[in-house]
Each structure stands twice: as structure tokens, then as C-alpha cells.
Short mmCIF file of N, CA and C in Angstrom, two decimals:
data_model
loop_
_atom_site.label_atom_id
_atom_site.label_comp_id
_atom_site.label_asym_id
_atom_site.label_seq_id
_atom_site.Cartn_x
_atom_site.Cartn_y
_atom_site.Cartn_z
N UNK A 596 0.82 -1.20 0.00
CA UNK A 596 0.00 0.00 0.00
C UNK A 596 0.87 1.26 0.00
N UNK A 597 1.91 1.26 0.32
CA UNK A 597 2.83 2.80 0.95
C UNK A 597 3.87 2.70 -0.51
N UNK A 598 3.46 1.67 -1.02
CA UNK A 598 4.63 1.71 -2.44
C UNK A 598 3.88 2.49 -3.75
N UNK A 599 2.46 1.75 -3.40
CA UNK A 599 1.44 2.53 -4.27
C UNK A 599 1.09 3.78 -4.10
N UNK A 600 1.28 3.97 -2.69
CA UNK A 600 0.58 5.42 -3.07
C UNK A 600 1.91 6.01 -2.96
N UNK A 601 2.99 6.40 -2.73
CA UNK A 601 4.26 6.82 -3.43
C UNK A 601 4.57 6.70 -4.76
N UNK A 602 3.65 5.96 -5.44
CA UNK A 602 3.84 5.86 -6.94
C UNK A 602 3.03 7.08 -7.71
N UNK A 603 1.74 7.01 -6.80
CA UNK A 603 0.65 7.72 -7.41
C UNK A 603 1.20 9.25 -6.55
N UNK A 604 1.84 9.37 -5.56
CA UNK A 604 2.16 11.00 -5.07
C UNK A 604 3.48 11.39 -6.09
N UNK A 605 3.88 10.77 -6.84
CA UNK A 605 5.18 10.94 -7.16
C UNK A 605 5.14 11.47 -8.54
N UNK A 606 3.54 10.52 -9.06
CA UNK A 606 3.20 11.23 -10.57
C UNK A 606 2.71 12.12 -10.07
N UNK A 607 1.80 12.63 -9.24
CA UNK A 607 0.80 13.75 -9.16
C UNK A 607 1.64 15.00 -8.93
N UNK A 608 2.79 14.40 -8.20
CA UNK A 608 4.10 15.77 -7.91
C UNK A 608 4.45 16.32 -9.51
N UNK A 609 5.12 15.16 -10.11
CA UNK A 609 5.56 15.21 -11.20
C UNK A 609 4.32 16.36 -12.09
N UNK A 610 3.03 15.61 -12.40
CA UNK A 610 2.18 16.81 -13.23
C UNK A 610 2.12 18.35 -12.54
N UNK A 611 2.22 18.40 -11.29
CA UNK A 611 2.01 19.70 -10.75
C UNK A 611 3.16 20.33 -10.78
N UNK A 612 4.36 19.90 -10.82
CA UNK A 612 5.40 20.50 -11.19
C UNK A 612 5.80 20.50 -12.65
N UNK A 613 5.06 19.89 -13.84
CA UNK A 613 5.50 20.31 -15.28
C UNK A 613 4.41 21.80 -15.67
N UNK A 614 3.10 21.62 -14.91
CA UNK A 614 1.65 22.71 -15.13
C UNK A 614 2.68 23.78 -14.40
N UNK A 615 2.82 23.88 -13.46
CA UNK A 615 3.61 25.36 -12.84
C UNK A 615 4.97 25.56 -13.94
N UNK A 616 5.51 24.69 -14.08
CA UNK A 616 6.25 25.02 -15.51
C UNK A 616 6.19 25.56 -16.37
N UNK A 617 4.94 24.91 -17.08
CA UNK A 617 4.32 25.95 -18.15
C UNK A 617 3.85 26.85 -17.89
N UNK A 618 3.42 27.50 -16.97
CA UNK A 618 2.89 28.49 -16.15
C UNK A 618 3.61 29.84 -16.18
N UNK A 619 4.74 29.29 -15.74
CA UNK A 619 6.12 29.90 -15.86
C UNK A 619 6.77 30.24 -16.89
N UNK A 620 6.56 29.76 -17.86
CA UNK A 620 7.15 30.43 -19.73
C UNK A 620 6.46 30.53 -20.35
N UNK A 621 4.89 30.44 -20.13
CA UNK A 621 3.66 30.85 -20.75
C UNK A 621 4.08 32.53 -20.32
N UNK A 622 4.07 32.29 -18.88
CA UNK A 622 3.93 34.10 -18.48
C UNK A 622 4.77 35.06 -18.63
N UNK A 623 6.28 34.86 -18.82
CA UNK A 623 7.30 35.41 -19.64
C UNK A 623 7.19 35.55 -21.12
N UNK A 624 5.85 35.31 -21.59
CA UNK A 624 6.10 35.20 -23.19
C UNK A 624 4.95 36.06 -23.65
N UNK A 625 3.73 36.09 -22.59
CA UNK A 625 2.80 36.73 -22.96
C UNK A 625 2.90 37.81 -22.50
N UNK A 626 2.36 39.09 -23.89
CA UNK A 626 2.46 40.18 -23.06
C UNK A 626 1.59 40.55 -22.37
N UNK A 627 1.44 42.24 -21.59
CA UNK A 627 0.32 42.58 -21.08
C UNK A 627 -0.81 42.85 -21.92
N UNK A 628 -1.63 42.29 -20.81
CA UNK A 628 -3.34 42.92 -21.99
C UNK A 628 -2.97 44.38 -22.79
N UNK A 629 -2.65 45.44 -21.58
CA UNK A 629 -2.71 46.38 -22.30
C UNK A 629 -1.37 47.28 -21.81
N UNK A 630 -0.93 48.36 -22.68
CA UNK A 630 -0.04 49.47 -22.64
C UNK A 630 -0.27 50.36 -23.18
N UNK A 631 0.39 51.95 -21.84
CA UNK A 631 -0.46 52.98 -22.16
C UNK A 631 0.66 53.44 -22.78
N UNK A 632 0.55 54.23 -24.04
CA UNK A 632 1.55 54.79 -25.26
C UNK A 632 1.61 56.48 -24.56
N UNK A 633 2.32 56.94 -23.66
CA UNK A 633 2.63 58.20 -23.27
C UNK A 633 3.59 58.79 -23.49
N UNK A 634 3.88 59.83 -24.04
CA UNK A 634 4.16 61.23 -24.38
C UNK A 634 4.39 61.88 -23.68
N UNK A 635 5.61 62.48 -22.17
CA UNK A 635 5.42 63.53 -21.54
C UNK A 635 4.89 64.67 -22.79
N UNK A 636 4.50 65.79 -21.98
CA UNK A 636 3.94 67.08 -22.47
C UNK A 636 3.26 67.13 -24.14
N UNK A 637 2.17 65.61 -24.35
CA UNK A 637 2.16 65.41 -25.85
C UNK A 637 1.18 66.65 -25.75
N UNK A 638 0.53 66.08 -27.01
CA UNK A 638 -1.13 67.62 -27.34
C UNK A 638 -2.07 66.61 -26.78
N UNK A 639 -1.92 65.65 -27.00
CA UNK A 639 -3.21 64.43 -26.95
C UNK A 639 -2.85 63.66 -25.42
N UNK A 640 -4.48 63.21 -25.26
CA UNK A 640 -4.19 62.12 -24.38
C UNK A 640 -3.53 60.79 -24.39
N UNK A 641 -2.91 60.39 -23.70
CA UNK A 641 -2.07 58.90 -23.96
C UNK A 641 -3.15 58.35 -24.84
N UNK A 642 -2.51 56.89 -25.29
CA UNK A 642 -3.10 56.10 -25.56
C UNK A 642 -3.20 54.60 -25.26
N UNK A 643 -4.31 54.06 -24.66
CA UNK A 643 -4.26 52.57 -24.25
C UNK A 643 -4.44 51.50 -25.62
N UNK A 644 -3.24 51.01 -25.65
CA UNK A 644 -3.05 49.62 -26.61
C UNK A 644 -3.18 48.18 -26.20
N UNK A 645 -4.40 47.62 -26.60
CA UNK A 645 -4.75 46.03 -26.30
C UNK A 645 -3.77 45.56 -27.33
N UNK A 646 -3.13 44.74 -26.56
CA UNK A 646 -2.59 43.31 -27.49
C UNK A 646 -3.14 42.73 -27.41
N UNK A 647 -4.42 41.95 -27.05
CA UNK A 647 -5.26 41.15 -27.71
C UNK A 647 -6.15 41.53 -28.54
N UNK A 648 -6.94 42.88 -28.54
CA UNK A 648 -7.36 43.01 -29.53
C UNK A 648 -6.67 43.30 -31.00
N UNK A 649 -5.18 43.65 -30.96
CA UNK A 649 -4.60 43.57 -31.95
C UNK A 649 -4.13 42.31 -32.52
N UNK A 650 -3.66 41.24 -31.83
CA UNK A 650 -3.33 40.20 -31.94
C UNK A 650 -4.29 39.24 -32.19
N UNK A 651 -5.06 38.86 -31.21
CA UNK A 651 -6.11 38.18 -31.45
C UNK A 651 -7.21 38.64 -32.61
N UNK A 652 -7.85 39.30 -32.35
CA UNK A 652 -8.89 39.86 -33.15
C UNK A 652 -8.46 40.42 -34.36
N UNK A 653 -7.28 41.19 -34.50
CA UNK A 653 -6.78 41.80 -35.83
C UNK A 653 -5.64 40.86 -36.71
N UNK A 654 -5.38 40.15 -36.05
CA UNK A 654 -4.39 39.03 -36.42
C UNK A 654 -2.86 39.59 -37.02
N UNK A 655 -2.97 41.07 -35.95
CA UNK A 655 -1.48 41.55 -36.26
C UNK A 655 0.00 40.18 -35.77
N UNK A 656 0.77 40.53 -36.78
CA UNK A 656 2.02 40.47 -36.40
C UNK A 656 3.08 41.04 -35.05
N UNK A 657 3.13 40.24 -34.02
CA UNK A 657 4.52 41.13 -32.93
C UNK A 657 5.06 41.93 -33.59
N UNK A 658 5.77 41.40 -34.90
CA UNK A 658 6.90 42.24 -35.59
C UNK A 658 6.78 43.48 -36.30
N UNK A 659 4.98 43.37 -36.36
CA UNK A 659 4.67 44.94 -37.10
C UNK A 659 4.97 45.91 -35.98
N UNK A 660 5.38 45.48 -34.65
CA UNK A 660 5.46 46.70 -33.85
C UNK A 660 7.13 46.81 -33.49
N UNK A 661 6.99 45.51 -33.14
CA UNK A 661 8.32 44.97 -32.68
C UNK A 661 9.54 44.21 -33.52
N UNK A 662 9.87 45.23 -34.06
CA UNK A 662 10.40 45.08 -35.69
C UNK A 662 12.11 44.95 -35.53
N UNK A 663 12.40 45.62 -34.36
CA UNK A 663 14.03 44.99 -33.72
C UNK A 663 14.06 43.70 -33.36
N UNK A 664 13.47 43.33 -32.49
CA UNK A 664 13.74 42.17 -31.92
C UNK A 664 11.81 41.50 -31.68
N UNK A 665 11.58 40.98 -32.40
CA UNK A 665 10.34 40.57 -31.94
C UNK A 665 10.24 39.05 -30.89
N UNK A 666 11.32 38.31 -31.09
CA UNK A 666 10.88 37.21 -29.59
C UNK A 666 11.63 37.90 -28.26
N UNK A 667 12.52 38.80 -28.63
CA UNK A 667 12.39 39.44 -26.95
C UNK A 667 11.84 41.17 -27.12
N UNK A 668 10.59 41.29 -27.29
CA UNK A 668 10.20 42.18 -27.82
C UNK A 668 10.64 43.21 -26.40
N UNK A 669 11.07 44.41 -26.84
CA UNK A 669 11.05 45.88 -25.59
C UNK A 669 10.50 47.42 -25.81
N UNK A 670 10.81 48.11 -25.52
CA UNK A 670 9.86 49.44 -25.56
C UNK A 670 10.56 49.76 -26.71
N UNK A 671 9.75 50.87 -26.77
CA UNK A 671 10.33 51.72 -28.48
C UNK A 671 11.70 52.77 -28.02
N UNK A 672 11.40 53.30 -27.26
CA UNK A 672 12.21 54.21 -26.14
C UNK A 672 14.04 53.76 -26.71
N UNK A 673 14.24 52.89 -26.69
CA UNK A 673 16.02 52.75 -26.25
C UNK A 673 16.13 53.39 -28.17
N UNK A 674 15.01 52.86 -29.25
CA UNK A 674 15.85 53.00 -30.38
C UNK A 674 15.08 54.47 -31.00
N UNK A 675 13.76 54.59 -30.72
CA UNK A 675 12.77 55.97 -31.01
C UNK A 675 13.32 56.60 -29.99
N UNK A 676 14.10 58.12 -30.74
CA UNK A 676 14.15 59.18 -29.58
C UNK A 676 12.81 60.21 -29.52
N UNK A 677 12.93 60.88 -28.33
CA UNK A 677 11.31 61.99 -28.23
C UNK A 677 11.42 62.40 -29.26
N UNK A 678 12.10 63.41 -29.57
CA UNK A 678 11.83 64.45 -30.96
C UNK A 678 12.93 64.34 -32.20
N UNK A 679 14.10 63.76 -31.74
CA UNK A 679 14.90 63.38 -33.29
C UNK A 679 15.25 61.71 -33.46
N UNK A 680 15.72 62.20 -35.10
CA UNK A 680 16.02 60.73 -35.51
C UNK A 680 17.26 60.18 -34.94
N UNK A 681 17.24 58.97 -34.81
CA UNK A 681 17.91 58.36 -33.48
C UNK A 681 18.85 56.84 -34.62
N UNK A 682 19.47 57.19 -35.58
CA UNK A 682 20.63 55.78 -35.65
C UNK A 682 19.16 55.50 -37.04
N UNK A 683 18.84 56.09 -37.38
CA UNK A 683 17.83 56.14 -38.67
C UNK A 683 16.58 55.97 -38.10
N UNK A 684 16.36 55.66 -36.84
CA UNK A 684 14.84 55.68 -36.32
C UNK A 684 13.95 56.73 -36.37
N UNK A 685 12.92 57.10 -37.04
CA UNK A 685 11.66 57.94 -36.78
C UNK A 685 12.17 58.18 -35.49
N UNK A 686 11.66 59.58 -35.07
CA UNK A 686 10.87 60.37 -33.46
C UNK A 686 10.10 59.33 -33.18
N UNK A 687 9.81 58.80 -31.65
CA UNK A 687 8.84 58.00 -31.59
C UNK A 687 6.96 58.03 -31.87
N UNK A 688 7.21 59.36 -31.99
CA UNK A 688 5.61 60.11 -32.16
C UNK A 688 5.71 59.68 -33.79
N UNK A 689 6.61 60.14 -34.71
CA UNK A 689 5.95 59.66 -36.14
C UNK A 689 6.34 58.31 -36.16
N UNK A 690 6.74 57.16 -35.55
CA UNK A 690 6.95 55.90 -35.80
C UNK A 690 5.80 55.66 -35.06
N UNK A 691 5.11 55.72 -34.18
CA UNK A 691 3.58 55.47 -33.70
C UNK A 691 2.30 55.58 -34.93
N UNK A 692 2.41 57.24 -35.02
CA UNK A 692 1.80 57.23 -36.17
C UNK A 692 1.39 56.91 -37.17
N UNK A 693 2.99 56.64 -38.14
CA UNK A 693 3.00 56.23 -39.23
C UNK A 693 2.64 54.47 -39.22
N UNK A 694 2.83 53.63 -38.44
CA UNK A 694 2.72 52.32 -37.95
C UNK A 694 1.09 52.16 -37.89
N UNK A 695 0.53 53.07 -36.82
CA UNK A 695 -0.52 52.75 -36.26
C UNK A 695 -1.71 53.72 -37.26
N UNK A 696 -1.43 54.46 -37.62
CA UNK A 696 -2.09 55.06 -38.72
C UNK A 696 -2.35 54.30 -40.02
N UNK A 697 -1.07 54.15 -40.90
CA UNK A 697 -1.09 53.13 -42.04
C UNK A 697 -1.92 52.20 -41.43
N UNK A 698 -1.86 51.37 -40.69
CA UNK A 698 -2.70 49.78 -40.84
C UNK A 698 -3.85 49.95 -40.32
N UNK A 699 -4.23 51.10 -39.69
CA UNK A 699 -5.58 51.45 -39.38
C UNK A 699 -6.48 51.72 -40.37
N UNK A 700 -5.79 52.60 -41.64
CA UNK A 700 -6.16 52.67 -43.01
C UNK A 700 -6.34 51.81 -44.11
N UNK A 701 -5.76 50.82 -43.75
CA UNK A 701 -5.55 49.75 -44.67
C UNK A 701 -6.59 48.85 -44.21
N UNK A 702 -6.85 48.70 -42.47
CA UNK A 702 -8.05 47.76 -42.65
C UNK A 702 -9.26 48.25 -43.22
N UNK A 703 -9.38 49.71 -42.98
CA UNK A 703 -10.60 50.32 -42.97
C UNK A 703 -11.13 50.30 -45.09
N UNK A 704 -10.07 50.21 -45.75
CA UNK A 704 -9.99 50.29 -47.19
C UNK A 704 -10.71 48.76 -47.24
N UNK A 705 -10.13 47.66 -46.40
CA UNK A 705 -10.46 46.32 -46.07
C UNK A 705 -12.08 45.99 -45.75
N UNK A 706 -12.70 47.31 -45.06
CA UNK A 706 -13.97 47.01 -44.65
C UNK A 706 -13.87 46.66 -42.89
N UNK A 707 -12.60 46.60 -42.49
CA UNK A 707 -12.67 46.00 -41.47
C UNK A 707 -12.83 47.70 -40.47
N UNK A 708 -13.18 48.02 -39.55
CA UNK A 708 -13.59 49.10 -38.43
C UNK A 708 -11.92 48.96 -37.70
N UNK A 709 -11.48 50.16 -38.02
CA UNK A 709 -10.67 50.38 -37.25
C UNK A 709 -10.83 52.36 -36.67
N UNK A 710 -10.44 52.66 -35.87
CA UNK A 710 -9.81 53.98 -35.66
C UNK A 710 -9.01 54.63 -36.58
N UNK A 711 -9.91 55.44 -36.68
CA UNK A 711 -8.45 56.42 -37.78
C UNK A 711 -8.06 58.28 -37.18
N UNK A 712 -9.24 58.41 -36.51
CA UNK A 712 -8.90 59.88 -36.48
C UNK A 712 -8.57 59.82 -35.37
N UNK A 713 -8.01 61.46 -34.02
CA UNK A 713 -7.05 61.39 -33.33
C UNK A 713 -8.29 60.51 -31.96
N UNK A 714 -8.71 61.76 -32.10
CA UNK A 714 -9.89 61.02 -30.60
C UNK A 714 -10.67 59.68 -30.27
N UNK A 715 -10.31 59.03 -31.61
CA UNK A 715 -10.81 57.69 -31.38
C UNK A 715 -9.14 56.60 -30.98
N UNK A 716 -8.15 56.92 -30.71
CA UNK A 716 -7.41 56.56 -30.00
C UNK A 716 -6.62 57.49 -28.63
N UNK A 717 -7.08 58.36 -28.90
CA UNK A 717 -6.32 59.36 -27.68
C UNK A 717 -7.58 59.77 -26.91
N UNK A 718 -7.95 59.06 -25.74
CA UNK A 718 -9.52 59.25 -25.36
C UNK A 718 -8.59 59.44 -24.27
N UNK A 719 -9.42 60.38 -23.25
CA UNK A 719 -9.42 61.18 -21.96
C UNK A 719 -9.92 60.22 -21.28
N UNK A 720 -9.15 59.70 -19.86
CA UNK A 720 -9.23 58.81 -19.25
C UNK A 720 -9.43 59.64 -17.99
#
């Protein structure tokens, strides 16, 4: 009896320690629901960005944003400077833009509802 159930605690250890595993590089890989796109002293209000609704629902690409490094994706910040071009990088304000503008246009040519003008992404929170 004490051999058996050491057999059966030993798998049950075993599954609960591979599930917290995956648990564990599931959650390093996924990003946050959402991020707020801020601007000290912009004209507009920040803006809140779902990655799932871009990802999931729009079936964007990581790499359309995250175009340096997309499996260790990081902020725009180290290669977009505030107001000049930075090592050939856009300002980060026209690399937002031009990114998030273009494909907003392109779905909408698509039929698909996206945001295009300022207040339907820069909403007062």
C-alpha cells in the first residue's frame, strides 16, 4: 500500500510540477493585456493599446510593432528618440503614427472598423 501510493504522489508531484512550468514560460512570453503609449507634455491624451485586440482579433504580427527584436520584444524608447532621428529611427511620435495610422487605413480600405482619427485613439481617461 505505501509503495502505491508513493507511486501515485510521485506522478501527481511530477504533473504539478511540469503545469507550474508551463505556467512559468507561458507568463514570460505573454504580453500585457494592455499598454499605455505616453508622451510627456504630448497635445493628446495617452493612448491605451490592447494586445489582444490587436493580436487576437486583428491578427497583427509582434513584428509589425516589434520590428528589432520581436521574440524578446522591448519598448520603443532605447531606439525611437522623443523628438529626433535616433541611428535612422523615426521620433517615436511619427513611428507610432506612421505604424498605427497606415494599418488602421488599410483595414478600414479592407472594410474591417478600425480607428483612424485622433480622438478615437487618444480618449481622456
Amino acid at each position: 500500500m505505501n509503495r502505491k501510493f508513493a507511486v501515485v504522489m510521485s506522478a501527481v508531484l511530477t504533473i504539478v510540477f511540469i503545469a507550474i512550468l508551463f505556467q512559468v514560460v507561458y507568463a514570460q512570453k505573454k504580453p500585457p493585456e494592455s499598454v499605455t503609449l505616453k508622451l510627456e507634455d504630448a497635445k493628446f491624451p495617452p493612448v491605451t493599446f490592447s494586445h489582444s485586440v490587436h493580436t487576437d482579433k486583428a491578427k497583427a504580427q509582434c513584428v509589425v510593432c516589434h520590428h528589432k527584436d520581436p521574440k524578446e520584444p522591448g519598448k520603443c524608447m532605447p531606439c525611437h528618440d522623443r523628438n529626433e532621428v535616433k541611428n535612422g529611427s523615426p521620433p517615436i511620435k511619427d513611428a507610432y503614427h506612421k505604424n498605427c495610422i497606415d494599418c488602421h487605413k488599410e483595414s478600414v480600405a479592407k472594410n474591417v472598423a478600425a480607428p483612424t482619427k485622433c480622438n478615437e485613439c487618444h480618449k481622456k481617461q
